[in-house]
Coordinates of C-alpha atoms in Angstrom, one line a residue:
M160 CA 14.8 -12.7 16.2
P161 CA 10.8 -13.7 14.2
L162 CA 8.1 -12.3 13.2
D163 CA 5.5 -12.4 16.1
Q164 CA 2.9 -14.5 14.5
S165 CA 0.2 -13.0 17.6
F166 CA 0.5 -10.3 14.5
V167 CA -1.3 -13.0 12.2
G168 CA -4.8 -11.2 11.3
R169 CA -4.3 -8.0 13.8
S170 CA -5.7 -5.2 11.4
W171 CA -5.1 -1.3 12.8
P172 CA -8.0 1.9 12.9
A173 CA -9.0 3.4 9.5
T174 CA -6.1 5.6 8.8
E175 CA -7.2 9.5 8.9
P176 CA -8.8 10.2 5.6
Y177 CA -6.2 11.0 1.8
L178 CA -7.6 14.1 -0.5
V179 CA -6.9 12.7 -3.6
G180 CA -5.3 15.8 -5.3
R181 CA -4.6 16.5 -9.3
E182 CA -1.5 17.3 -9.4
K183 CA -0.2 14.4 -6.7
I184 CA -1.5 12.8 -10.4
R185 CA -0.7 14.4 -12.0
E186 CA 3.0 14.4 -10.1
F187 CA 3.2 10.5 -9.9
A188 CA 2.4 10.4 -13.3
S189 CA 5.1 12.4 -14.8
A190 CA 7.4 9.9 -12.2
I191 CA 6.3 6.9 -13.5
G192 CA 6.8 7.6 -17.5
A193 CA 2.6 7.5 -18.1
T194 CA 1.5 9.9 -20.7
D195 CA -2.3 8.8 -20.6
A196 CA -4.2 11.5 -21.1
E197 CA -6.4 10.7 -18.8
Y198 CA -4.1 10.7 -16.6
H199 CA -3.0 14.5 -16.7
D200 CA -6.1 16.0 -18.8
P201 CA -9.5 16.9 -16.8
A202 CA -11.0 17.0 -20.0
A203 CA -9.9 13.5 -21.2
A204 CA -10.4 11.6 -18.3
R205 CA -14.2 13.3 -18.2
A206 CA -14.6 12.5 -22.2
A207 CA -13.1 8.3 -20.5
G208 CA -16.0 9.0 -18.9
Y209 CA -14.0 9.5 -15.4
P210 CA -14.7 12.5 -13.3
D211 CA -11.4 14.3 -12.8
V212 CA -8.3 12.7 -13.3
V213 CA -8.1 9.4 -13.1
A214 CA -5.4 7.0 -11.3
P215 CA -2.5 5.3 -12.7
P216 CA -2.9 1.8 -11.0
T217 CA -0.1 1.4 -9.2
F218 CA -1.5 5.4 -7.3
P219 CA -1.9 3.9 -4.2
V220 CA 1.0 2.8 -3.2
V221 CA 1.3 6.8 -1.9
I222 CA -1.3 5.8 0.6
T223 CA -0.5 2.9 1.3
M224 CA 3.5 3.1 2.1
A225 CA 2.4 5.8 4.4
A226 CA -0.6 3.9 5.9
S227 CA 1.2 0.6 6.4
R228 CA 3.8 2.6 9.4
Q229 CA 1.5 1.4 11.7
I230 CA 2.8 -2.5 11.2
L231 CA 6.1 -1.2 10.5
E232 CA 6.7 0.7 13.6
D233 CA 5.4 -1.7 15.9
P234 CA 7.9 -2.4 18.5
A235 CA 6.1 -5.2 19.8
L236 CA 6.2 -7.0 15.7
G237 CA 9.8 -7.5 16.1
L238 CA 11.0 -6.6 12.2
D239 CA 14.4 -4.9 11.6
Y240 CA 13.5 -2.0 8.3
S241 CA 17.1 -2.4 7.7
R242 CA 17.2 -5.9 6.7
V243 CA 14.1 -5.9 4.9
V244 CA 13.3 -7.0 1.2
H245 CA 10.2 -5.7 -0.7
G246 CA 8.6 -9.2 -1.5
D247 CA 5.3 -9.6 -3.8
Q248 CA 2.9 -6.5 -4.1
K249 CA -0.8 -7.3 -6.0
F250 CA -3.8 -5.1 -6.2
A251 CA -7.3 -5.9 -6.7
Y252 CA -9.7 -3.1 -7.1
A253 CA -13.1 -1.9 -7.5
R254 CA -12.9 1.5 -8.2
P255 CA -10.2 3.6 -9.7
V256 CA -8.7 6.3 -8.0
V257 CA -9.3 9.8 -9.3
A258 CA -8.6 13.6 -8.4
G259 CA -11.4 14.4 -5.2
D260 CA -11.6 11.1 -3.7
T261 CA -11.1 11.3 0.2
L262 CA -9.3 8.0 0.6
V263 CA -9.1 5.9 4.6
C264 CA -6.9 3.0 4.5
V265 CA -7.6 -0.2 7.4
N266 CA -4.4 -1.9 7.4
T267 CA -4.1 -6.5 8.7
V268 CA -1.4 -9.5 8.9
E269 CA -2.5 -11.7 6.5
E270 CA -0.1 -13.9 7.0
I271 CA 3.7 -14.7 8.9
T272 CA 6.0 -17.8 7.6
S273 CA 9.4 -18.1 8.4
R274 CA 11.5 -20.3 5.6
S275 CA 16.0 -20.5 5.4
G276 CA 15.4 -18.5 8.6
H277 CA 13.7 -15.7 6.2
D278 CA 10.6 -14.8 7.8
F279 CA 8.0 -13.8 4.4
M280 CA 5.2 -11.2 6.2
T281 CA 2.1 -10.2 3.5
T282 CA -0.2 -8.0 4.8
R283 CA -3.6 -6.8 4.0
T284 CA -4.8 -2.6 3.1
D285 CA -8.4 -2.1 2.4
V286 CA -8.1 1.4 1.0
T287 CA -12.5 2.9 1.2
T288 CA -13.3 6.6 -0.1
D289 CA -14.0 7.8 3.7
A290 CA -17.8 6.9 3.3
G291 CA -16.9 3.6 3.0
E292 CA -17.4 2.5 -1.0
P293 CA -14.0 0.0 -1.6
V294 CA -11.6 1.9 -4.3
V295 CA -8.5 -1.8 -4.0
T296 CA -7.3 -3.9 -1.7
V297 CA -3.4 -3.9 -1.8
W298 CA -1.4 -7.4 -0.6
S299 CA 2.0 -6.5 0.1
K300 CA 4.6 -8.9 1.2
L301 CA 7.3 -8.2 2.7
V302 CA 10.5 -10.4 3.4
Q303 CA 13.4 -10.2 6.9
R304 CA 17.0 -11.6 6.4
G305 CA 17.6 -13.7 8.4
E306 CA 20.8 -12.7 10.1
E307 CA 23.7 -13.0 8.8
D308 CA 26.0 -15.3 10.3
H309 CA 29.7 -13.3 11.5
G310 CA 30.8 -16.0 13.6

């Protein structure tokens, strides 16, 4: 079943605020092998001009993956997650994420196309502070592979 084209342009309400913790940033940085001092040490981060430890550039995926459930779990979309592969990810920063930020996400489906029996969906997640300050926009492309013909 192809994805429902009527979802293009649809946005969801902002997610509950997510408080970015210093330890979460440290854990994420360690998990991806990012050893830069400003990811781990508040003094080093302040010396680099940040108010607290700064998150590695891919950290927002922690927040946006959970937020994207609003889209992925909507049964009307017609997504079969067992056939989904991740196609692409892009980040456009207004400013870095730092410990102490309280962030919310607004998800939008930007595009749904079909090619060769596969569906391609691009989502955009606008991440702002709970006060509305833009932080980062994250685009994700998901590919729903066509159903196998077992005939």
